[in-house]
Coordinates of C-alpha atoms in Angstrom, one line a residue:
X1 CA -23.1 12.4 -41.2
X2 CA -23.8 11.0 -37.5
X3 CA -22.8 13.0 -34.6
X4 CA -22.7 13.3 -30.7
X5 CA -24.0 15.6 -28.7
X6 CA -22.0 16.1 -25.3
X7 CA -24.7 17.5 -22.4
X8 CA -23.4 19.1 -19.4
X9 CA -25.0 21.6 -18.0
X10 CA -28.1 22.0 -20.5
X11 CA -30.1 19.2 -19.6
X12 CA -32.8 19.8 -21.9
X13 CA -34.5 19.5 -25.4
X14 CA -36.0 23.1 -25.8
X15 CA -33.7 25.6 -26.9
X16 CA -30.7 23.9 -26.4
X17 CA -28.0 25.1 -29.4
X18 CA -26.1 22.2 -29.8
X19 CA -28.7 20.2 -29.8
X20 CA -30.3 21.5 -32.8
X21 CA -27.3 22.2 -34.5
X22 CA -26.2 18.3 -34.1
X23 CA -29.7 17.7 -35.6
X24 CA -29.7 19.7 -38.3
X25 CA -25.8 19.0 -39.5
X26 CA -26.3 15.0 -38.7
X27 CA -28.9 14.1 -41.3
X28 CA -27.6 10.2 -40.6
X29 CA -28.5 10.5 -37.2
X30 CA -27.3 12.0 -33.4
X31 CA -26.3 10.4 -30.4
X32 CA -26.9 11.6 -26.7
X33 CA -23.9 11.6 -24.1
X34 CA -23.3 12.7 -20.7
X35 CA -20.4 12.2 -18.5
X36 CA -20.7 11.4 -14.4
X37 CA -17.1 13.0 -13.3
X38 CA -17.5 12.5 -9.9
X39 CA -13.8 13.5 -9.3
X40 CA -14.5 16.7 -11.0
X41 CA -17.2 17.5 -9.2
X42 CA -15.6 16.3 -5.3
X43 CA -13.0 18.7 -7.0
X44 CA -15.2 21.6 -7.4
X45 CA -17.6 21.1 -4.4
X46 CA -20.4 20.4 -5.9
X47 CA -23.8 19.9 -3.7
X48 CA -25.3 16.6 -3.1
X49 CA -28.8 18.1 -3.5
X50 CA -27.7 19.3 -7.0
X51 CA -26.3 15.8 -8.3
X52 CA -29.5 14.6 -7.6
X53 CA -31.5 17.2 -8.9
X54 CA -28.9 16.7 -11.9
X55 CA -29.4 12.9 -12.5
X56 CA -33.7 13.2 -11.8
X57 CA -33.1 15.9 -14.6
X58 CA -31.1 13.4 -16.8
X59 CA -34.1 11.1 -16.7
X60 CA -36.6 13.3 -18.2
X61 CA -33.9 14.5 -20.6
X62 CA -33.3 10.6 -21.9
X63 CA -36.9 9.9 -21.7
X64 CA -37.3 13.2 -23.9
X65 CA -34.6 11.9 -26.3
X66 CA -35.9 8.9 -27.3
X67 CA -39.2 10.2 -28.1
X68 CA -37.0 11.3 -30.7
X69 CA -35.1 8.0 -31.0
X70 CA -31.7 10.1 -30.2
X71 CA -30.4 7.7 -27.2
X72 CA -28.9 9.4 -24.3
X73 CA -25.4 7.4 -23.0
X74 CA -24.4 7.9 -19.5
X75 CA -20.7 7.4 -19.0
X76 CA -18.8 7.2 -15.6
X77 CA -15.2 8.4 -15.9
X78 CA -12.3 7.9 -13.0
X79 CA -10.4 10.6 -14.4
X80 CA -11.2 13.7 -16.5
X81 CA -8.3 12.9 -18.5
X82 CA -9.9 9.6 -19.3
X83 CA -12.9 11.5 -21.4
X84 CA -11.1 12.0 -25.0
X85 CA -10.2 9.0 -25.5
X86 CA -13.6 7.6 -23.9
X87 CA -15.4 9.7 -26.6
X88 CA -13.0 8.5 -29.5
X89 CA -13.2 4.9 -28.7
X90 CA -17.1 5.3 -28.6
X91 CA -17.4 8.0 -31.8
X92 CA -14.9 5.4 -34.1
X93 CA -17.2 2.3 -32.8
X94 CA -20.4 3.7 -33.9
X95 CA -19.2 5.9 -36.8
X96 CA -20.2 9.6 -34.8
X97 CA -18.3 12.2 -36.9
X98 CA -18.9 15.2 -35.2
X99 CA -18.6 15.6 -31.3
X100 CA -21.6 18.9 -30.5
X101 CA -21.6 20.9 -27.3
X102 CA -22.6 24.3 -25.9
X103 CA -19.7 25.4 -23.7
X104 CA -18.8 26.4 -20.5
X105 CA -16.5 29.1 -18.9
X106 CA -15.2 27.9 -15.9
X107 CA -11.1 27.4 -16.3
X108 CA -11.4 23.6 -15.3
X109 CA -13.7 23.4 -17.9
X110 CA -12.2 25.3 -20.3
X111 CA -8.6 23.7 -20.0
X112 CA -10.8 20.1 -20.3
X113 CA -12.4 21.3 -23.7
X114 CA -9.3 22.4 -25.2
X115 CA -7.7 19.1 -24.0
X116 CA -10.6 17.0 -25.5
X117 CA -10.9 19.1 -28.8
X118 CA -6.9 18.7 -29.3
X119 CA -7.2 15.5 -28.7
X120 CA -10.2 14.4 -31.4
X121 CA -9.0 16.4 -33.7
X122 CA -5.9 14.5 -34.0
X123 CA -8.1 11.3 -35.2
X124 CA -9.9 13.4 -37.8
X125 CA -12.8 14.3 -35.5
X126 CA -14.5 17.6 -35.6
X127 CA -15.3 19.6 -32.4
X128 CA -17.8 22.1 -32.9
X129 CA -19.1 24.6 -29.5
X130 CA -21.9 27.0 -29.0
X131 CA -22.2 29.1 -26.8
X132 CA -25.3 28.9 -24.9
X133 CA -25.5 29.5 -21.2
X134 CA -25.7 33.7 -21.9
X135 CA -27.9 35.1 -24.0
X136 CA -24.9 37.3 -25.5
X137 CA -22.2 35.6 -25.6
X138 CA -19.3 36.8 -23.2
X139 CA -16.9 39.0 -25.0
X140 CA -19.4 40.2 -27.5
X141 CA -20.5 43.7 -25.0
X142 CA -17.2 45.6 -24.4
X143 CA -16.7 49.3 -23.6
X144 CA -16.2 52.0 -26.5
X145 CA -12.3 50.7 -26.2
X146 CA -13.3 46.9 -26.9
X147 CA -12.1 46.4 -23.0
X148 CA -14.1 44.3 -20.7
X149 CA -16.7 46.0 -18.5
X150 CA -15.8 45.5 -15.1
X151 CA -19.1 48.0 -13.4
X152 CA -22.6 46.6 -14.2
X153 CA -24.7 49.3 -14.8
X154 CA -22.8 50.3 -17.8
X155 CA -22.6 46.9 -19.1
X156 CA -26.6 46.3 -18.3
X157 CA -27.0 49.6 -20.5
X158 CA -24.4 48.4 -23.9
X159 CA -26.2 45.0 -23.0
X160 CA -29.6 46.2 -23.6
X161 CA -28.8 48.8 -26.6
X162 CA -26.6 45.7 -28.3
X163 CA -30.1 43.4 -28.2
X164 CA -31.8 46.3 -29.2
X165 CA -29.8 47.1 -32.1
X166 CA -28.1 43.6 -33.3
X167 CA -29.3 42.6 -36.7
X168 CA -30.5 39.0 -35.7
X169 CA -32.7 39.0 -32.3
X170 CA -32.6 36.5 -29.5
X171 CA -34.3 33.6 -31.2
X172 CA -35.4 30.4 -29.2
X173 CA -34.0 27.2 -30.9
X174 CA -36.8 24.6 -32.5
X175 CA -36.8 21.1 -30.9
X176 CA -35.1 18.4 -32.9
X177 CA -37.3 16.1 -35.4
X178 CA -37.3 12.5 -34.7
X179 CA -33.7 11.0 -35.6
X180 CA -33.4 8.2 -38.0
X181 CA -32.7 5.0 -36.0
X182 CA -29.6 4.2 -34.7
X183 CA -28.1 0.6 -33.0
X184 CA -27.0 2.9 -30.1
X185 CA -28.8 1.8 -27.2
X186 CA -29.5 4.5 -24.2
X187 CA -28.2 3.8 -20.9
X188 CA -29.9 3.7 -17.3
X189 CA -29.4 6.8 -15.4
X190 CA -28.1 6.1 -12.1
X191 CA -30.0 6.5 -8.9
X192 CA -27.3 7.9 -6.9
X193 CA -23.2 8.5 -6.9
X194 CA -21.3 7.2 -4.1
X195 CA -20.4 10.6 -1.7
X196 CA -23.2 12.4 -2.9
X197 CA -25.8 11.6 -0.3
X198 CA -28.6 13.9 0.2
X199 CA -32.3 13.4 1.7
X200 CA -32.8 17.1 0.1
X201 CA -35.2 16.3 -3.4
X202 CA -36.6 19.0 -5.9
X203 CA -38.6 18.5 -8.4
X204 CA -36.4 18.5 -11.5
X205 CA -36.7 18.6 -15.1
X206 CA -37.2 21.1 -17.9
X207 CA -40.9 20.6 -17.3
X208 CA -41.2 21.6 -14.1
X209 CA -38.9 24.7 -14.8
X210 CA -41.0 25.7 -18.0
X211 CA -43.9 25.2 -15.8
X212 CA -42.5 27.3 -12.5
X213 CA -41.5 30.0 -15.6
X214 CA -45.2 30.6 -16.7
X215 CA -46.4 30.2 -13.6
X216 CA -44.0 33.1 -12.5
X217 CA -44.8 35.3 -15.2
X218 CA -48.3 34.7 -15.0
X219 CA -48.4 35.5 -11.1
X220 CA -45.2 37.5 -9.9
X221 CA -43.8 39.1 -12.3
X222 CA -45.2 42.6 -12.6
X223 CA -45.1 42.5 -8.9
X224 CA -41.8 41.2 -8.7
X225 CA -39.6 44.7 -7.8
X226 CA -42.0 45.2 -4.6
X227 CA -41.9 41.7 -3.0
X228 CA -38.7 40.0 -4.4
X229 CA -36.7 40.9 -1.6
X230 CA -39.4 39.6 1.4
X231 CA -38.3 36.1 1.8
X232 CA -41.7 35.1 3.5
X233 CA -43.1 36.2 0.1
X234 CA -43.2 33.9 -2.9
X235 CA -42.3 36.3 -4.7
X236 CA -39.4 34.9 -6.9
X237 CA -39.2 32.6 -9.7
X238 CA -37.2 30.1 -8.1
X239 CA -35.8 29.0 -11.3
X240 CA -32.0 29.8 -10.3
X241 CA -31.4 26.1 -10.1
X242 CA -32.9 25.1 -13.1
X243 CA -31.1 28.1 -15.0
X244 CA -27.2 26.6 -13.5
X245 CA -28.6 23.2 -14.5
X246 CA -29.1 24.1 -17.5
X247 CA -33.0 22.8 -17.6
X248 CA -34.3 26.4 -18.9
X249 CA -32.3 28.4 -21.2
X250 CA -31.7 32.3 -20.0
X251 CA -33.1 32.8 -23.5
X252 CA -36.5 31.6 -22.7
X253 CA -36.8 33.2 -19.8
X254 CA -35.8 36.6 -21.0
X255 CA -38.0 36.6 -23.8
X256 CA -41.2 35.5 -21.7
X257 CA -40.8 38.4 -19.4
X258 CA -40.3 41.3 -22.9
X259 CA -43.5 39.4 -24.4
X260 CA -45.1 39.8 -21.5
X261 CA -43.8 43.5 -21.0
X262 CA -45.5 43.7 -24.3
X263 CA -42.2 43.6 -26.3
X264 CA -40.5 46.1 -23.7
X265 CA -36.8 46.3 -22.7
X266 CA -36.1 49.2 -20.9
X267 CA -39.9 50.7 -20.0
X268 CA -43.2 49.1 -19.1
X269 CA -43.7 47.4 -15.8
X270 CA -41.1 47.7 -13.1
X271 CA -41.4 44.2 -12.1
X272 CA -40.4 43.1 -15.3
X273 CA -37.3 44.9 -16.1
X274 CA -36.5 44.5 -12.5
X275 CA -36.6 40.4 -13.2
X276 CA -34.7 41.5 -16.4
X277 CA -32.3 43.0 -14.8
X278 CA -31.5 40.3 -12.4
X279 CA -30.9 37.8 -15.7
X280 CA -28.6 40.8 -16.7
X281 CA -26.5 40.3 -13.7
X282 CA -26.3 36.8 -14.1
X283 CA -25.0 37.4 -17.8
X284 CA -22.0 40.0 -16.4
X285 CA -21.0 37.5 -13.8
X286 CA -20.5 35.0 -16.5
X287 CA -18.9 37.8 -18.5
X288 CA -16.8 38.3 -15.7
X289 CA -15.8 35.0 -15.4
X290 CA -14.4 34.8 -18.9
X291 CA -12.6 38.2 -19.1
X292 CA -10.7 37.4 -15.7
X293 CA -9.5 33.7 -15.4
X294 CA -8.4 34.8 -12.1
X295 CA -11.9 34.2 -10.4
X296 CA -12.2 30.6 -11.4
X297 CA -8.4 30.4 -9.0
X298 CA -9.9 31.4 -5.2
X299 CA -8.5 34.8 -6.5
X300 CA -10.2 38.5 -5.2
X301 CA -10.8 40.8 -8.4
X302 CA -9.1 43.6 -6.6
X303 CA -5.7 42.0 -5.7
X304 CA -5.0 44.4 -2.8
X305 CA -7.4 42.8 -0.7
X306 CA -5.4 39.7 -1.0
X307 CA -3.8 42.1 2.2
X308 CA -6.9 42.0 4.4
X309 CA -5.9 40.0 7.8
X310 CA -9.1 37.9 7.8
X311 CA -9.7 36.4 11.1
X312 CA -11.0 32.5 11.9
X313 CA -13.1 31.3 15.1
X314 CA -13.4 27.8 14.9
X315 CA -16.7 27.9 16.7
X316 CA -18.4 31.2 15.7
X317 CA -17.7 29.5 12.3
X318 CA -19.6 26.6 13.1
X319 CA -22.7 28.6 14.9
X320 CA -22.9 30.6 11.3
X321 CA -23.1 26.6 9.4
X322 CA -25.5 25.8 12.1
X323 CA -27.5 29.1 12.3
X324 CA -26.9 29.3 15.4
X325 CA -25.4 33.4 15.9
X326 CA -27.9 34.6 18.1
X327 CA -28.9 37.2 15.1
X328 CA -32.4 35.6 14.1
X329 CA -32.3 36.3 10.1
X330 CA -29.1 35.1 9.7
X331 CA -29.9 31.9 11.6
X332 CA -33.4 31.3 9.8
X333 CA -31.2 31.5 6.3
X334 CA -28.3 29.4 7.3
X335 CA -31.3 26.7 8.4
X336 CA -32.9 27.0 5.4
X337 CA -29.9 26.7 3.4
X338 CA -29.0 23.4 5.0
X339 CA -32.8 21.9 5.2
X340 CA -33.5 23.2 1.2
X341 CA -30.5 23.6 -0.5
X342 CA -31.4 26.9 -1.5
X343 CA -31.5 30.8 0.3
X344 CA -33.1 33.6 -0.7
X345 CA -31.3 35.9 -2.7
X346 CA -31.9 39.1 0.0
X347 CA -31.2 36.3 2.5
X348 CA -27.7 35.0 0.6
X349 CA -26.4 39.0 0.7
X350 CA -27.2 39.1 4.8
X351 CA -25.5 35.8 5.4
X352 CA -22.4 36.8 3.0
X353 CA -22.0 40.3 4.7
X354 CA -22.6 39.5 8.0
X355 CA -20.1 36.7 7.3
X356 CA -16.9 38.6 5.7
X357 CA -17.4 42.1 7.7
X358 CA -18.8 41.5 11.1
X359 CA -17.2 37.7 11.4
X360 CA -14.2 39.4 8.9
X361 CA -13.7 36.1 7.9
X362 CA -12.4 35.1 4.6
X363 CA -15.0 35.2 1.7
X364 CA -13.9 32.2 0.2
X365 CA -14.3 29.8 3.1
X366 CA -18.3 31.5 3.0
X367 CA -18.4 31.1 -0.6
X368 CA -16.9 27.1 -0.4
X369 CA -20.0 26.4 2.3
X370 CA -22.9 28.1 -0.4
X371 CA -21.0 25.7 -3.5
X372 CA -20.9 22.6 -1.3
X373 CA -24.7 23.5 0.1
X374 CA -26.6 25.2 -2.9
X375 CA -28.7 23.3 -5.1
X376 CA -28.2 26.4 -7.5
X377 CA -24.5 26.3 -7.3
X378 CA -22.9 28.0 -9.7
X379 CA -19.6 29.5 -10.0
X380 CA -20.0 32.5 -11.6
X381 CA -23.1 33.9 -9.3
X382 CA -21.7 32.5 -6.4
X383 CA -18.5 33.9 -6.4
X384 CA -19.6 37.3 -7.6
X385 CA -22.1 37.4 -4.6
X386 CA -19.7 36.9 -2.4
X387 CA -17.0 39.0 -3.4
X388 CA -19.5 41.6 -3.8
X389 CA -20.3 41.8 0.3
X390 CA -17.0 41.4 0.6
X391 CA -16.0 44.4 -0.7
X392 CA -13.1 42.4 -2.7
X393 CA -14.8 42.4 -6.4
X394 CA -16.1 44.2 -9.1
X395 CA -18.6 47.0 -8.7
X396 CA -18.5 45.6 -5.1
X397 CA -20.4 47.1 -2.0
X398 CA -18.1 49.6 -0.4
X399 CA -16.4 48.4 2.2
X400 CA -17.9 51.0 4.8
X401 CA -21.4 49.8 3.2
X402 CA -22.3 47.2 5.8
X403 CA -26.1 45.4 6.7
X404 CA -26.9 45.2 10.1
X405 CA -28.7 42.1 10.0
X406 CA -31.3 43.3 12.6
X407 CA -32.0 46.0 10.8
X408 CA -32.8 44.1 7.7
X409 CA -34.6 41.9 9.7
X410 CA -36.8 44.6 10.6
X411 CA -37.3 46.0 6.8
X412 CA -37.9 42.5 4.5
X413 CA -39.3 40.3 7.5
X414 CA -40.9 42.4 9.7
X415 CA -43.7 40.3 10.8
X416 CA -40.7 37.6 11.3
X417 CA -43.1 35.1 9.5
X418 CA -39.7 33.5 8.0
X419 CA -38.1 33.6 11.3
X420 CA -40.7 31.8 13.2
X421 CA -40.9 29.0 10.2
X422 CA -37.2 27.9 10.4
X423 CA -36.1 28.7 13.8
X424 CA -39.3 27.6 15.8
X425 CA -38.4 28.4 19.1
X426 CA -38.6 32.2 18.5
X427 CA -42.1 31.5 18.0
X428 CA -42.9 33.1 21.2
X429 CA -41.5 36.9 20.8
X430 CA -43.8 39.4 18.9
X431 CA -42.7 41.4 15.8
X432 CA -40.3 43.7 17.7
X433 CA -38.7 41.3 20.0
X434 CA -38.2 38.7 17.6
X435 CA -35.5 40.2 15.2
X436 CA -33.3 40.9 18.4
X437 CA -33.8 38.5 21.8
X438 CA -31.2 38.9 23.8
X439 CA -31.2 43.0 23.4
X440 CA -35.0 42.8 23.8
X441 CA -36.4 40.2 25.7
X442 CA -33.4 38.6 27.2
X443 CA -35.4 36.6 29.6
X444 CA -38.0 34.5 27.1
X445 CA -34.5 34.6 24.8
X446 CA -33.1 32.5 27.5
X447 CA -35.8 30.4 28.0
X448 CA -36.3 29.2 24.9
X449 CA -32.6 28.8 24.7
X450 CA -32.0 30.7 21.6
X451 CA -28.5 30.7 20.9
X452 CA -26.5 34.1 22.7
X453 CA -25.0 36.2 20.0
X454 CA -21.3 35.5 18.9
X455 CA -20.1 39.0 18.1
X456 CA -21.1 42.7 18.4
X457 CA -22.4 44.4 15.0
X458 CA -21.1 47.6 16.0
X459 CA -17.2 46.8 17.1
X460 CA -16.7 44.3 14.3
X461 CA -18.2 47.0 12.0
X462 CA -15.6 49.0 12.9
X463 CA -13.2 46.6 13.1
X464 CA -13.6 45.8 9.2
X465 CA -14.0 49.1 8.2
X466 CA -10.4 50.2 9.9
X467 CA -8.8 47.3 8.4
X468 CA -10.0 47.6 4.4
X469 CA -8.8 51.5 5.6
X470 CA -5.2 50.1 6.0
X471 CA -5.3 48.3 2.3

């Protein structure tokens, strides 16, 4: 039997599930495919910085592949709807049995599966799916009444006694051998895709991300819970885009930080479960994002705030895409957003809350700027994060639970070494000065022609508080 294996987002040899299963079914041989769906992707806001991150990735992978003599095919599609037929065409031509594929849980992506599957199994093809982005697979850690959890730390506790207690551990999947040869020739990945310009570049590829993993867990992990929330620190793994990209598997990662916890889960170093933890929360976002279709459709997870009366100011809304709000953390984030494609994670909360309770603007015009921006972007996280500071999700801050961002300022960048490195003109102002200007040196503020602020924290504060008051 021959079959083809369908990358998406797993853009890697190492542990990829479908990958090895295709290998180890297809004794005849595998073929590699992935699909360019630029419409999809215009569609669902998808970063320029993370197409090309995506397509530098592709490059290793295919390069990777045929070490193995599995060709990788890169097709362009106009339509989604175009794909089944694309694949059946191409499977019937080259004899592929089998179409292979670890899935995704998005509802776009979901509804295309089905379509796909339906289709190919109509010509006698068989679809099989893996799942492979979690570590457990969504669905699998419900409550004692088999309902979905909807508060994390409940779900992070059945999470870690189900891995304690299943029968069969986490395992990482082996590599592929080398495939028999096939007449299947691999394709050139392109360079670029028209509307997806970017000068933003990261070093991509599953070996950079296994490298940045070790490097981690060799140098930051056990200190991870005391400096991961100082953005001047390099204190994180960084591997966020690498993990929506699919160029790491949340397997590997998990299982680096236990062995290095010395086979620990719930004791040991802080740093470590702390890091844990955080994988955790990206697992109950995707768990989320199964058990309520509702958040791949711009929808709140608590429908009453579908009530709030969110407010818009066309130009305070362009000083926050500009960092330009006279509120110095907020404006060194938003700069870094734009100039990396990436914000720290203390950094992205700040940004978020700031945005939907002192701006009380709507969370999912906030959360369409991250997508569009993030080299990480991914729909689960991102929509979780933001619906979390908004006060309109699951286990969500409450709504009278709001940063002030000078405040914070003060506590995770209180030197304001990150301040100073992306908005330079504050270089000026000493530590206590620099986290508020205008209310503490007005004068050199204005001078260096730091932008004024666009609200007050402590009316709009109160503002949002009396309005989620009258939900």
């Amino acid at each position: 039997m021959k079959g083809l294996v369908w990358f998406r987002e797993d853009i890697r040899i190492h542990d990829n599930t479908a990958l090895y299963q295709a290998a180890k079914s297809c004794t005849d041989g595998i073929v590699g495919i992935f699909v360019i769906d630029a419409g999809l992707w215009r569609q669902h806001r998808m970063a320029a910085c993370r197409v090309r991150f995506m397509l530098s990735g592709l490059e290793e992978l295919s390069a990777s592949l045929q070490k193995r003599n599995i060709p990788l095919v890169i097709v362009q599609v106009n339509k989604t709807t175009d794909i089944a037929k694309i694949f059946q065409e191409y499977m019937k031509k080259y004899n592929l049995g089998t179409l292979f594929f670890n899935r995704q849980y998005e509802l776009n992506e979901l509804r295309r599966d089905k379509q796909i599957c339906d289709y190919l199994q109509k010509k006698y093809i068989q679809c099989n799916s893996y799942h492979d982005q979690t570590i457990l697979a969504p669905g699998t850690v419900l409550t004692k009444k088999s309902n979905y959890f909807t508060v994390f730390t409940p779900y992070r506790k059945a999470w870690c006694y189900q891995l304690m207690n299943q029968e069969n551990k986490i395992k990482i999947n082996p590599l592929p051998k080398k495939n028999k040869n096939l007449i299947v020739q691999s394709t050139e990945v392109p360079s670029h895709i028209i509307g997806f310009s970017t000068k933003i570049i990261w070093p991509s590829g599953e070996k950079e991300a296994r490298r940045r993993l070790k490097q981690f867990i060799k140098n930051s992990l056990f200190n991870y819970q005391k400096y991961r929330d100082f953005p001047a620190c390099f204190a994180t793994s960084q591997l966020s885009p690498y993990l929506s990209a699919g160029m790491i598997s949340a397997r590997e990662c998990f299982l680096s930080a236990i062995f290095a916890n010395n086979g620990e889960l719930m004791t040991g170093s802080k740093g470590a479960i702390t890091w844990m933890t955080e994988l955790i929360w990206r697992e109950f976002y995707k768990h989320l994002l199964c058990a309520f279709p509702r958040l791949s459709m711009h929808k709140p997870f608590q429908l009453k705030t579908e009530k709030l009366p969110w407010r818009f100011n066309s130009k305070q809304m362009l000083a926050w895409k500009n960092g330009k709000t006279g509120y110095p953390i907020i404006d060194a984030a938003m700069r870094q957003l734009n100039q990396t494609g990436w914000m720290h994670n203390r950094l992205r909360m700040i940004v978020a809350m700031f945005f939907t309770k002192n701006l009380f603007f709507d969370w999912r015009l906030g959360e369409d700027y991250f997508i569009s921006h993030l080299i990480d972007g991914d729909l689960a996280a991102n929509n979780g994060g933001w619906q979390w500071s908004a006060s309109t999700g699951t286990d969500a801050a409450p709504y009278f639970r709001v940063f002030n961002p000078i405040r914070q300022s003060e506590r995770f960048d209180p030197k304001g070494d990150f301040i100073k490195k992306y908005c330079p003109e504050l270089k000026a102002f000493d530590t206590h000065a620099i986290h508020d200007p205008y209310g503490r040196a007005p004068d050199l503020a204005k001078r260096c022609k730091y932008p004024k602020r666009i609200i007050d924290l402590n009316v709009s504060r109160r503002a949002a508080i009396k309005a989620f008051k009258m939900l």
